[in-house]
Amino acid sequence: MKKLMNAPGDFVDQALDGLTMANPSIVRDGENGRVVRRAEGARKGKVGVASGGGSGHLPLFTGYVGKGLLDTCSIGNVFEGPNVGSCMDAIKLADGDRGVLRLYGNYGGDRMNFDMAGEMLEDEIRTTTVLGTDDIASASPEESAKRRGVAGIVYAYKIAGAKAETGADLDEVTAAAAKAVAATRTIGVALAPCQVPGSAKPTFTLGEDEIEMGMGIHGEPGIWRNKLRSADEIAGEMLERLLAETPNGAGSEVSILVNGLGATPLEELFILFRHASQKLSTAGFSIVQPLVGNYVTSMEMAGASISLCFLDEELKSMLAAPANCPFWRVG
Amino acid sequence: MSDFSVSDVKAVASKGAAAMVHLEQELNDADAKLGDGDTGGMLARVINAIDGATIASQDDVGACFSAYARAAATATGSSLGTLFATALMTFAKETKGKPAVPVAELGRLLELARDAMMVRGGANLGDKTVLDAIDAVAQALEGVSDPAEAKVRAVKATADVLTEFRGRPNKIGRARMFADQTIGLDDPGMLAFAKLCEAVT
């Protein structure tokens, strides 16, 4: 698989250099340069929101550092969590003396390292944790806490970031993030694999005429693998699975994110969106702030995910609040 | 009774680094069947970082393990790498200030590392993870003070535990959702421990 890079070992750091050079609103920081933070630094009196995860998913994670979103983000090697030191740096650099929400996907490495970082800083900084758990293909509804975090975590970023900007305290920001996670469901479909820089092989193989439903953003096995179907059939099944998990008490407004995994043209995403929006309308939902584009990728993996965030008045207003980062501007 | 010293620990690290040259792709392939296919690459980076770590004291086994733990924790943030660092940190605490550690202590050290890894990672024995392999070796080394016998027992224990668990489903991580499909496959972490055990003894 061909890649534009200089050396596999330089892939992450050179990409971070370019990302921050192209976007002066964010800078690299931390002992190993593996934290991206807002250029102006932590704001005194505001709750900090820190995230982190592995490289290879831009705009996730570092791309969402900005006003009304994340304050800091630690970043690991491709598809590996950030190390403990980077997690500690991200927490410290996000702190404006009112505590820090650690908001990241439910992956073993991320969880262990943020846990260790929080323990090491517990005498200095109060932290709370919310895990993104939106991938409905990764565990049954009965075990929803074990689900992994995928594209839907951007809703939690947006809502937590907006809440923090209001001057809310740490518990309130944490509760808003948890509410966003509880209101969000995602499922993905893969058409072709990606390859980690320096690796000899793609992360998985898929026949030319095959798709896999429910695949994870690192190529983790999905629910089924079969012949490629029409876009409407695929979007229809994805919506059916998502709506089957509509949260209890959900209202009639929903935001939808049709997300490209890296190598899927926007045209194909809009074809999926077209059918998904029809299905939502038929199901009695009105769509608020639809998002279509590459929000959480997996290198050059071909495919898409669909996320639904079921809104109440608080989530709706936090979603609409102004925000600005290199990849997402609201208001 | 025999002891091991800093030079023995360093020799094990160097053997491990050398072994990863040919183990990397095999472990990546094993992981690709259950996860994201990077176990070999990640472990190679971690073990190379350990092998290249600067050891402050040649007379303190604990300081050596501590340097290795820091090197492992810095080299990666992946779950298996962090668990590896957790185990090394446990060894470091238990051997701090000791110029030599009895081989007979190895089983106990592995038990402590196993327990620390369970607390950190949340897995249990029987889930079909690297913990089951560590547990098997810890038990096999109980009361063994002769290095040659320890090597034979450790290698046999890992081979046996791989065979025992191959027919069982993975009970943790994404693989648990497709538990039936994991029957017949080796857990990549368990396989890595077995292969490294064989390579360094």
Short mmCIF file of C-alpha atoms in Angstrom, two decimals:
data_model
loop_
_atom_site.label_atom_id
_atom_site.label_comp_id
_atom_site.label_asym_id
_atom_site.label_seq_id
_atom_site.Cartn_x
_atom_site.Cartn_y
_atom_site.Cartn_z
CA MET A 1 0.00 0.00 0.00
CA LYS A 2 1.46 3.35 -1.02
CA LYS A 3 1.75 6.17 1.49
CA LEU A 4 3.12 9.70 1.37
CA MET A 5 5.62 9.62 4.22
CA ASN A 6 9.31 9.93 4.92
CA ALA A 7 9.85 7.11 7.41
CA PRO A 8 7.30 5.07 9.37
CA GLY A 9 8.90 6.10 12.66
CA ASP A 10 8.42 9.78 11.81
CA PHE A 11 4.83 9.43 10.59
CA VAL A 12 3.03 10.68 13.70
CA ASP A 13 5.38 13.47 14.73
CA GLN A 14 5.69 14.89 11.23
CA ALA A 15 1.90 14.79 10.77
CA LEU A 16 1.50 16.64 14.09
CA ASP A 17 4.09 19.18 12.97
CA GLY A 18 2.15 19.80 9.78
CA LEU A 19 -1.21 19.90 11.57
CA THR A 20 -0.07 22.55 14.02
CA MET A 21 1.91 24.53 11.43
CA ALA A 22 -1.19 24.73 9.24
CA ASN A 23 -3.41 25.69 12.19
CA PRO A 24 -1.85 28.34 14.43
CA SER A 25 -4.76 28.04 16.86
CA ILE A 26 -3.24 24.78 18.17
CA VAL A 27 0.29 23.89 19.25
CA ARG A 28 2.28 20.83 20.24
CA ASP A 29 3.28 20.57 23.89
CA GLY A 30 4.14 18.02 26.57
CA GLU A 31 7.41 16.29 27.35
CA ASN A 32 7.48 14.36 24.07
CA GLY A 33 5.44 16.79 22.01
CA ARG A 34 2.55 14.33 22.07
CA VAL A 35 -0.04 16.77 23.38
CA VAL A 36 -1.92 19.22 21.20
CA ARG A 37 -3.41 22.15 23.09
CA ARG A 38 -5.05 25.46 22.33
CA ALA A 39 -2.40 28.06 21.51
CA GLU A 40 -3.71 30.46 24.16
CA GLY A 41 -3.41 27.81 26.88
CA ALA A 42 -5.86 26.77 29.59
CA ARG A 43 -8.35 29.46 30.60
CA LYS A 44 -8.42 30.20 34.33
CA GLY A 45 -11.78 29.43 35.86
CA LYS A 46 -12.96 27.14 33.06
CA VAL A 47 -13.29 23.39 33.45
CA GLY A 48 -10.78 21.68 31.17
CA VAL A 49 -11.75 18.98 28.69
CA ALA A 50 -8.91 16.63 27.78
CA SER A 51 -9.04 13.73 25.38
CA GLY A 52 -6.58 11.37 23.77
CA GLY A 53 -6.16 8.33 21.60
CA GLY A 54 -4.13 6.77 18.89
CA SER A 55 -3.02 8.45 15.69
CA GLY A 56 -4.49 7.48 12.36
CA HIS A 57 -7.98 8.86 12.93
CA LEU A 58 -7.73 12.54 11.99
CA PRO A 59 -9.67 14.78 12.51
CA LEU A 60 -10.09 12.70 15.69
CA PHE A 61 -8.48 13.33 18.20
CA THR A 62 -6.11 16.27 17.93
CA GLY A 63 -8.21 17.98 15.27
CA TYR A 64 -10.96 18.77 17.76
CA VAL A 65 -8.88 21.00 20.01
CA GLY A 66 -10.41 24.44 19.92
CA LYS A 67 -12.90 26.86 21.42
CA GLY A 68 -16.09 25.14 22.49
CA LEU A 69 -14.49 21.72 22.09
CA LEU A 70 -11.35 20.17 23.61
CA ASP A 71 -8.69 22.04 25.53
CA THR A 72 -6.00 19.41 25.09
CA CYS A 73 -5.44 16.06 23.49
CA SER A 74 -2.73 13.47 24.03
CA ILE A 75 -1.86 11.37 21.03
CA GLY A 76 -0.25 7.96 20.64
CA ASN A 77 1.33 6.13 17.76
CA VAL A 78 -0.88 4.90 14.96
CA PHE A 79 -3.72 2.87 16.47
CA GLU A 80 -2.07 2.88 19.92
CA GLY A 81 -3.18 4.82 22.94
CA PRO A 82 -1.16 7.80 24.20
CA ASN A 83 1.37 6.83 26.83
CA VAL A 84 0.93 7.68 30.51
CA GLY A 85 3.23 10.69 30.36
CA SER A 86 1.27 12.22 27.49
CA CYS A 87 -2.00 11.64 29.34
CA MET A 88 -0.57 13.40 32.40
CA ASP A 89 0.61 16.30 30.25
CA ALA A 90 -2.82 16.60 28.61
CA ILE A 91 -4.55 16.77 32.00
CA LYS A 92 -2.10 19.32 33.41
CA LEU A 93 -2.24 21.54 30.32
CA ALA A 94 -6.07 21.51 30.33
CA ASP A 95 -6.34 22.56 33.96
CA GLY A 96 -7.69 26.05 34.63
CA ASP A 97 -8.00 25.41 38.37
CA ARG A 98 -11.57 24.04 38.16
CA GLY A 99 -10.74 20.44 37.33
CA VAL A 100 -10.49 18.42 34.14
CA LEU A 101 -12.89 16.06 32.40
CA ARG A 102 -11.08 13.15 30.77
CA LEU A 103 -13.21 12.27 27.75
CA TYR A 104 -12.01 9.47 25.49
CA GLY A 105 -13.03 6.25 23.79
CA ASN A 106 -13.48 3.00 25.65
CA TYR A 107 -10.25 1.26 24.63
CA GLY A 108 -8.03 -0.72 26.97
CA GLY A 109 -4.81 1.23 26.44
CA ASP A 110 -6.47 4.65 26.60
CA ARG A 111 -8.36 3.68 29.74
CA MET A 112 -5.37 2.24 31.57
CA ASN A 113 -3.11 5.16 30.73
CA PHE A 114 -5.62 7.88 31.60
CA ASP A 115 -6.42 6.01 34.82
CA MET A 116 -2.74 5.88 35.75
CA ALA A 117 -2.29 9.53 34.81
CA GLY A 118 -5.28 10.56 36.93
CA GLU A 119 -3.97 8.56 39.88
CA MET A 120 -0.56 10.18 39.61
CA LEU A 121 -2.10 13.67 39.55
CA GLU A 122 -4.88 13.14 42.07
CA ASP A 123 -3.23 15.34 44.71
CA GLU A 124 -2.92 18.24 42.26
CA ILE A 125 -5.92 18.18 39.93
CA ARG A 126 -9.48 16.94 40.33
CA THR A 127 -10.47 14.83 37.34
CA THR A 128 -13.53 12.95 36.19
CA THR A 129 -13.90 10.44 33.38
CA VAL A 130 -16.47 9.86 30.67
CA LEU A 131 -15.90 7.13 28.11
CA GLY A 132 -17.27 7.16 24.58
CA THR A 133 -19.23 3.91 24.14
CA ASP A 134 -21.32 4.52 21.03
CA ASP A 135 -20.36 1.56 18.79
CA ILE A 136 -23.45 -0.65 18.94
CA ALA A 137 -21.68 -3.45 17.06
CA SER A 138 -19.08 -3.94 19.79
CA ALA A 139 -21.33 -5.25 22.58
CA SER A 140 -24.95 -6.10 23.21
CA PRO A 141 -27.33 -3.50 24.74
CA GLU A 142 -27.08 -5.39 28.05
CA GLU A 143 -23.33 -4.75 28.02
CA SER A 144 -23.44 -1.25 26.56
CA ALA A 145 -20.80 -0.02 29.01
CA LYS A 146 -18.32 -2.34 27.28
CA ARG A 147 -18.91 -0.77 23.88
CA ARG A 148 -16.09 1.04 22.17
CA GLY A 149 -16.06 4.67 21.28
CA VAL A 150 -16.13 5.54 17.59
CA ALA A 151 -17.37 8.50 15.54
CA GLY A 152 -20.17 9.43 17.93
CA ILE A 153 -17.63 10.72 20.43
CA VAL A 154 -17.53 14.01 18.50
CA TYR A 155 -21.01 14.73 19.87
CA ALA A 156 -19.66 14.29 23.40
CA TYR A 157 -16.71 16.58 22.58
CA LYS A 158 -19.05 19.26 21.26
CA ILE A 159 -21.49 19.07 24.13
CA ALA A 160 -18.88 18.86 26.90
CA GLY A 161 -16.88 21.67 25.32
CA ALA A 162 -19.95 23.89 25.01
CA LYS A 163 -20.98 23.19 28.60
CA ALA A 164 -17.51 24.05 29.87
CA GLU A 165 -17.61 27.36 27.99
CA THR A 166 -20.77 28.31 29.89
CA GLY A 167 -18.79 28.35 33.14
CA ALA A 168 -20.39 25.15 34.42
CA ASP A 169 -18.53 23.26 37.13
CA LEU A 170 -16.78 19.93 36.66
CA ASP A 171 -19.74 17.83 37.75
CA GLU A 172 -22.06 19.66 35.35
CA VAL A 173 -19.65 19.31 32.43
CA THR A 174 -19.18 15.64 33.26
CA ALA A 175 -22.94 15.09 33.40
CA ALA A 176 -23.43 16.79 30.03
CA ALA A 177 -20.74 14.62 28.43
CA ALA A 178 -22.24 11.48 29.95
CA LYS A 179 -25.68 12.49 28.70
CA ALA A 180 -24.29 12.98 25.18
CA VAL A 181 -22.68 9.54 25.25
CA ALA A 182 -25.88 7.94 26.53
CA ALA A 183 -27.82 9.61 23.70
CA THR A 184 -25.51 8.54 20.87
CA ARG A 185 -25.39 5.35 18.80
CA THR A 186 -23.04 4.48 15.94
CA ILE A 187 -22.52 1.64 13.50
CA GLY A 188 -19.92 1.38 10.75
CA VAL A 189 -19.40 -0.54 7.54
CA ALA A 190 -16.05 -1.27 5.88
CA LEU A 191 -15.36 -1.82 2.17
CA ALA A 192 -11.56 -1.96 2.11
CA PRO A 193 -8.78 -2.09 4.72
CA CYS A 194 -6.12 0.33 5.84
CA GLN A 195 -2.48 -0.27 6.59
CA VAL A 196 -0.45 1.00 9.53
CA PRO A 197 2.67 2.87 8.31
CA GLY A 198 5.59 0.47 8.31
CA SER A 199 3.39 -2.61 8.52
CA ALA A 200 3.85 -5.25 5.87
CA LYS A 201 0.17 -5.98 5.47
CA PRO A 202 -3.23 -4.28 5.69
CA THR A 203 -4.99 -4.59 9.04
CA PHE A 204 -7.51 -7.00 7.51
CA THR A 205 -8.49 -8.37 4.13
CA LEU A 206 -11.85 -8.05 2.45
CA GLY A 207 -12.78 -9.39 -0.98
CA GLU A 208 -13.21 -6.90 -3.84
CA ASP A 209 -16.95 -7.49 -3.83
CA GLU A 210 -17.41 -7.76 -0.06
CA ILE A 211 -18.43 -5.46 2.77
CA GLU A 212 -18.40 -5.99 6.52
CA MET A 213 -21.08 -4.56 8.77
CA GLY A 214 -20.11 -3.37 12.24
CA MET A 215 -16.38 -3.31 11.71
CA GLY A 216 -14.35 -1.29 14.23
CA ILE A 217 -12.18 1.69 13.34
CA HIS A 218 -9.02 -0.41 13.66
CA GLY A 219 -10.42 -3.24 11.59
CA GLU A 220 -11.89 -5.18 14.50
CA PRO A 221 -14.30 -7.88 13.27
CA GLY A 222 -17.88 -6.84 12.61
CA ILE A 223 -21.29 -8.48 12.71
CA TRP A 224 -21.38 -9.98 9.27
CA ARG A 225 -19.41 -10.07 6.03
CA ASN A 226 -21.13 -10.50 2.68
CA LYS A 227 -21.43 -9.34 -0.92
CA LEU A 228 -21.60 -5.60 -1.49
CA ARG A 229 -25.17 -4.32 -1.54
CA SER A 230 -26.75 -1.08 -2.74
CA ALA A 231 -26.12 2.06 -0.73
CA ASP A 232 -29.80 2.27 0.20
CA GLU A 233 -29.81 -1.31 1.49
CA ILE A 234 -26.68 -0.65 3.56
CA ALA A 235 -27.92 2.66 4.95
CA GLY A 236 -31.30 1.05 5.59
CA GLU A 237 -29.81 -1.73 7.68
CA MET A 238 -27.56 0.68 9.58
CA LEU A 239 -30.53 2.91 10.43
CA GLU A 240 -32.64 -0.07 11.38
CA ARG A 241 -29.98 -1.25 13.82
CA LEU A 242 -29.48 2.24 15.26
CA LEU A 243 -33.18 2.97 15.66
CA ALA A 244 -33.68 -0.40 17.34
CA GLU A 245 -31.56 1.09 20.11
CA THR A 246 -33.37 4.42 20.43
CA PRO A 247 -32.88 5.47 24.06
CA ASN A 248 -35.87 5.31 26.36
CA GLY A 249 -37.60 8.67 26.53
CA ALA A 250 -35.98 9.99 23.35
CA GLY A 251 -37.72 12.97 21.79
CA SER A 252 -38.38 13.54 18.11
CA GLU A 253 -35.22 15.46 17.27
CA VAL A 254 -31.97 13.82 16.29
CA SER A 255 -28.63 14.84 14.86
CA ILE A 256 -27.05 12.49 12.33
CA LEU A 257 -23.39 12.13 11.45
CA VAL A 258 -22.55 10.27 8.26
CA ASN A 259 -18.83 9.81 8.61
CA GLY A 260 -16.25 8.71 6.07
CA LEU A 261 -13.53 6.36 7.28
CA GLY A 262 -10.85 7.91 5.09
CA ALA A 263 -11.10 6.65 1.51
CA THR A 264 -14.77 7.05 0.75
CA PRO A 265 -15.80 9.92 -1.54
CA LEU A 266 -18.14 12.54 -0.14
CA GLU A 267 -20.59 11.68 -2.91
CA GLU A 268 -21.02 8.20 -1.44
CA LEU A 269 -21.51 9.65 2.03
CA PHE A 270 -24.26 11.92 0.71
CA ILE A 271 -25.92 8.93 -0.99
CA LEU A 272 -25.98 7.21 2.42
CA PHE A 273 -27.23 10.40 4.09
CA ARG A 274 -30.03 10.74 1.52
CA HIS A 275 -31.50 7.38 2.43
CA ALA A 276 -30.78 7.68 6.16
CA SER A 277 -32.60 11.01 6.36
CA GLN A 278 -35.59 9.49 4.56
CA LYS A 279 -35.64 6.62 7.08
CA LEU A 280 -35.44 9.03 10.00
CA SER A 281 -38.28 11.09 8.62
CA THR A 282 -40.40 7.99 8.13
CA ALA A 283 -39.63 7.00 11.73
CA GLY A 284 -40.95 10.37 12.92
CA PHE A 285 -37.67 12.16 13.64
CA SER A 286 -36.68 15.61 12.51
CA ILE A 287 -33.00 16.16 11.83
CA VAL A 288 -31.02 18.88 13.63
CA GLN A 289 -27.55 19.95 12.49
CA PRO A 290 -26.72 17.09 10.15
CA LEU A 291 -23.04 16.31 9.66
CA VAL A 292 -21.65 14.62 6.55
CA GLY A 293 -17.91 14.28 6.03
CA ASN A 294 -14.71 12.79 7.38
CA TYR A 295 -14.93 13.34 11.13
CA VAL A 296 -13.33 10.14 12.46
CA THR A 297 -11.21 8.20 9.99
CA SER A 298 -9.16 5.04 9.98
CA MET A 299 -6.20 5.86 7.72
CA GLU A 300 -7.26 4.96 4.17
CA MET A 301 -9.98 2.51 5.18
CA ALA A 302 -12.94 2.67 2.80
CA GLY A 303 -16.34 2.72 4.38
CA ALA A 304 -18.58 4.84 6.53
CA SER A 305 -20.28 5.05 9.86
CA ILE A 306 -23.60 6.54 10.81
CA SER A 307 -24.14 8.07 14.24
CA LEU A 308 -27.38 9.30 15.73
CA CYS A 309 -27.45 11.67 18.68
CA PHE A 310 -30.97 11.78 20.16
CA LEU A 311 -31.46 15.31 21.42
CA ASP A 312 -33.23 16.97 24.31
CA GLU A 313 -33.28 20.74 24.81
CA GLU A 314 -29.95 20.86 26.65
CA LEU A 315 -28.11 18.70 24.13
CA LYS A 316 -29.66 20.63 21.26
CA SER A 317 -28.55 23.99 22.62
CA MET A 318 -25.03 22.74 23.44
CA LEU A 319 -24.75 21.27 19.94
CA ALA A 320 -25.70 24.64 18.46
CA ALA A 321 -23.32 26.66 20.66
CA PRO A 322 -20.38 28.35 18.90
CA ALA A 323 -17.29 26.24 18.40
CA ASN A 324 -14.20 26.46 16.30
CA CYS A 325 -11.43 23.96 15.65
CA PRO A 326 -9.42 23.14 12.53
CA PHE A 327 -12.07 20.72 11.27
CA TRP A 328 -15.40 21.91 12.65
CA ARG A 329 -16.87 25.37 13.00
CA VAL A 330 -20.28 26.05 14.50
CA GLY A 331 -21.87 29.52 14.69
CA MET B 1 20.11 -22.26 44.80
CA SER B 2 20.90 -19.84 41.99
CA ASP B 3 20.39 -16.13 41.70
CA PHE B 4 19.93 -13.75 38.82
CA SER B 5 21.54 -10.34 38.56
CA VAL B 6 21.32 -7.22 36.41
CA SER B 7 23.49 -8.80 33.73
CA ASP B 8 21.10 -11.78 33.52
CA VAL B 9 18.10 -9.47 33.19
CA LYS B 10 19.88 -7.49 30.48
CA ALA B 11 20.74 -10.69 28.62
CA VAL B 12 17.08 -11.69 28.65
CA ALA B 13 16.08 -8.28 27.25
CA SER B 14 18.64 -8.60 24.44
CA LYS B 15 17.47 -12.10 23.58
CA GLY B 16 13.90 -10.85 23.51
CA ALA B 17 14.80 -7.99 21.18
CA ALA B 18 16.63 -10.37 18.86
CA ALA B 19 13.69 -12.77 18.84
CA MET B 20 11.22 -10.05 17.88
CA VAL B 21 12.88 -9.75 14.47
CA HIS B 22 11.22 -12.97 13.40
CA LEU B 23 8.29 -12.94 15.84
CA GLU B 24 6.93 -9.54 14.84
CA GLN B 25 5.03 -10.57 11.75
CA GLU B 26 3.82 -13.85 13.27
CA LEU B 27 2.32 -11.96 16.22
CA ASN B 28 0.83 -9.31 13.95
CA ASP B 29 -0.84 -12.07 11.93
CA ALA B 30 -2.23 -13.72 15.09
CA ASP B 31 -3.59 -10.37 16.27
CA ALA B 32 -5.14 -9.55 12.89
CA LYS B 33 -7.51 -12.50 13.39
CA LEU B 34 -8.85 -11.03 16.64
CA GLY B 35 -7.91 -7.37 16.79
CA ASP B 36 -6.06 -4.71 14.87
CA GLY B 37 -2.99 -6.70 13.89
CA ASP B 38 -0.33 -4.66 15.64
CA THR B 39 0.75 -6.81 18.59
CA GLY B 40 4.04 -7.82 16.97
CA GLY B 41 5.02 -4.33 15.88
CA MET B 42 4.12 -2.82 19.20
CA LEU B 43 5.99 -5.47 21.21
CA ALA B 44 9.04 -5.12 18.98
CA ARG B 45 9.13 -1.41 19.70
CA VAL B 46 8.65 -1.94 23.44
CA ILE B 47 11.29 -4.65 23.75
CA ASN B 48 13.77 -2.71 21.65
CA ALA B 49 13.21 0.32 23.91
CA ILE B 50 13.81 -1.89 26.95
CA ASP B 51 16.94 -3.37 25.42
CA GLY B 52 18.23 0.11 24.72
CA ALA B 53 17.37 1.57 28.13
CA THR B 54 20.12 3.09 30.24
CA ILE B 55 20.58 1.20 33.49
CA ALA B 56 21.73 3.45 36.31
CA SER B 57 23.12 0.70 38.54
CA GLN B 58 24.67 -2.63 37.65
CA ASP B 59 24.15 -3.76 41.25
CA ASP B 60 20.43 -3.17 41.68
CA VAL B 61 18.05 -5.52 39.92
CA GLY B 62 15.13 -3.33 40.96
CA ALA B 63 16.67 -0.26 39.33
CA CYS B 64 17.12 -2.26 36.15
CA PHE B 65 13.46 -3.34 36.11
CA SER B 66 12.43 0.22 36.94
CA ALA B 67 14.37 1.59 33.95
CA TYR B 68 12.78 -1.09 31.78
CA ALA B 69 9.30 -0.19 33.06
CA ARG B 70 9.83 3.46 32.18
CA ALA B 71 11.15 2.53 28.75
CA ALA B 72 8.12 0.31 28.11
CA ALA B 73 5.66 2.94 29.32
CA THR B 74 7.25 5.58 27.13
CA ALA B 75 7.48 3.40 24.03
CA THR B 76 3.77 2.76 23.73
CA GLY B 77 0.34 3.49 25.09
CA SER B 78 -1.23 0.29 23.85
CA SER B 79 -2.95 -1.92 26.40
CA LEU B 80 -0.53 -4.84 26.16
CA GLY B 81 2.43 -2.44 26.39
CA THR B 82 0.98 -0.75 29.45
CA LEU B 83 0.38 -4.13 31.07
CA PHE B 84 3.98 -5.05 30.25
CA ALA B 85 5.12 -1.85 32.00
CA THR B 86 2.87 -2.66 34.96
CA ALA B 87 4.51 -6.07 35.34
CA LEU B 88 8.01 -4.59 35.14
CA MET B 89 7.11 -1.97 37.73
CA THR B 90 5.93 -4.75 40.03
CA PHE B 91 9.24 -6.58 39.55
CA ALA B 92 11.07 -3.30 40.25
CA LYS B 93 9.31 -2.74 43.57
CA GLU B 94 9.96 -6.29 44.73
CA THR B 95 13.65 -6.36 43.79
CA LYS B 96 14.61 -2.81 44.68
CA GLY B 97 18.13 -2.56 46.10
CA LYS B 98 18.94 -6.23 45.53
CA PRO B 99 22.12 -7.11 43.62
CA ALA B 100 20.87 -10.68 43.16
CA VAL B 101 17.46 -12.32 43.27
CA PRO B 102 16.97 -16.05 43.85
CA VAL B 103 15.56 -17.93 40.87
CA ALA B 104 13.16 -19.47 43.38
CA GLU B 105 11.54 -16.02 43.67
CA LEU B 106 10.49 -15.95 40.01
CA GLY B 107 7.18 -17.69 40.56
CA ARG B 108 6.17 -15.26 43.30
CA LEU B 109 7.23 -12.26 41.21
CA LEU B 110 5.09 -13.49 38.32
CA GLU B 111 2.13 -13.97 40.66
CA LEU B 112 2.46 -10.39 41.87
CA ALA B 113 2.77 -9.11 38.30
CA ARG B 114 -0.27 -11.13 37.29
CA ASP B 115 -2.31 -9.59 40.11
CA ALA B 116 -1.15 -6.04 39.31
CA MET B 117 -2.04 -6.56 35.65
CA MET B 118 -5.49 -7.84 36.60
CA VAL B 119 -6.15 -4.71 38.65
CA ARG B 120 -4.88 -2.40 35.91
CA GLY B 121 -6.52 -4.10 32.94
CA GLY B 122 -9.67 -5.55 34.45
CA ALA B 123 -9.29 -9.05 32.98
CA ASN B 124 -9.64 -12.24 35.00
CA LEU B 125 -8.00 -15.60 34.84
CA GLY B 126 -9.81 -17.78 32.34
CA ASP B 127 -10.59 -14.89 29.99
CA LYS B 128 -7.95 -16.22 27.56
CA THR B 129 -5.38 -13.44 27.83
CA VAL B 130 -1.68 -13.12 28.58
CA LEU B 131 -2.65 -13.41 32.27
CA ASP B 132 -3.45 -17.09 31.86
CA ALA B 133 0.00 -17.72 30.42
CA ILE B 134 1.70 -15.78 33.21
CA ASP B 135 -0.33 -17.65 35.78
CA ALA B 136 0.65 -20.99 34.26
CA VAL B 137 4.35 -20.14 34.40
CA ALA B 138 4.06 -18.73 37.92
CA GLN B 139 2.61 -22.02 39.08
CA ALA B 140 5.14 -24.08 37.15
CA LEU B 141 8.02 -22.22 38.78
CA GLU B 142 6.78 -22.59 42.32
CA GLY B 143 9.61 -23.91 44.46
CA VAL B 144 12.01 -24.20 41.52
CA SER B 145 15.47 -22.84 42.25
CA ASP B 146 17.51 -24.43 39.49
CA PRO B 147 17.72 -22.17 36.39
CA ALA B 148 17.84 -25.05 33.93
CA GLU B 149 14.76 -26.66 35.43
CA ALA B 150 12.99 -23.29 35.52
CA LYS B 151 13.57 -22.85 31.77
CA VAL B 152 12.20 -26.28 30.92
CA ARG B 153 9.16 -25.82 33.15
CA ALA B 154 8.39 -22.32 31.85
CA VAL B 155 8.49 -23.37 28.21
CA LYS B 156 6.37 -26.46 28.88
CA ALA B 157 3.84 -24.43 30.87
CA THR B 158 3.34 -21.90 28.08
CA ALA B 159 3.02 -24.64 25.46
CA ASP B 160 0.48 -26.43 27.61
CA VAL B 161 -1.54 -23.31 28.36
CA LEU B 162 -1.72 -22.41 24.66
CA THR B 163 -3.02 -25.88 23.89
CA GLU B 164 -5.46 -25.74 26.79
CA PHE B 165 -6.92 -22.36 25.80
CA ARG B 166 -6.87 -22.79 22.02
CA GLY B 167 -10.16 -24.62 22.22
CA ARG B 168 -11.75 -22.00 24.45
CA PRO B 169 -13.40 -18.70 23.54
CA ASN B 170 -11.95 -15.27 24.31
CA LYS B 171 -13.98 -13.69 27.07
CA ILE B 172 -12.73 -10.11 27.00
CA GLY B 173 -12.26 -7.35 24.47
CA ARG B 174 -13.98 -7.14 21.14
CA ALA B 175 -13.22 -10.80 20.49
CA ARG B 176 -15.71 -11.81 23.19
CA MET B 177 -18.52 -10.70 20.87
CA PHE B 178 -17.41 -13.33 18.37
CA ALA B 179 -16.40 -15.85 20.97
CA ASP B 180 -17.21 -18.87 18.84
CA GLN B 181 -14.93 -17.59 16.10
CA THR B 182 -12.04 -17.35 18.56
CA ILE B 183 -12.19 -21.06 19.36
CA GLY B 184 -9.22 -22.68 17.69
CA LEU B 185 -7.19 -19.46 17.69
CA ASP B 186 -4.39 -18.44 20.03
CA ASP B 187 -4.77 -15.22 21.98
CA PRO B 188 -2.04 -12.91 20.63
CA GLY B 189 -0.87 -11.79 24.07
CA MET B 190 -0.68 -15.35 25.34
CA LEU B 191 1.11 -16.44 22.18
CA ALA B 192 3.58 -13.56 22.51
CA PHE B 193 4.39 -14.53 26.10
CA ALA B 194 4.90 -18.16 25.09
CA LYS B 195 7.13 -17.30 22.14
CA LEU B 196 9.21 -14.87 24.16
CA CYS B 197 9.51 -17.35 27.01
CA GLU B 198 10.90 -19.88 24.58
CA ALA B 199 13.24 -17.33 23.00
CA VAL B 200 14.79 -15.91 26.16
CA THR B 201 15.26 -19.07 28.22
#
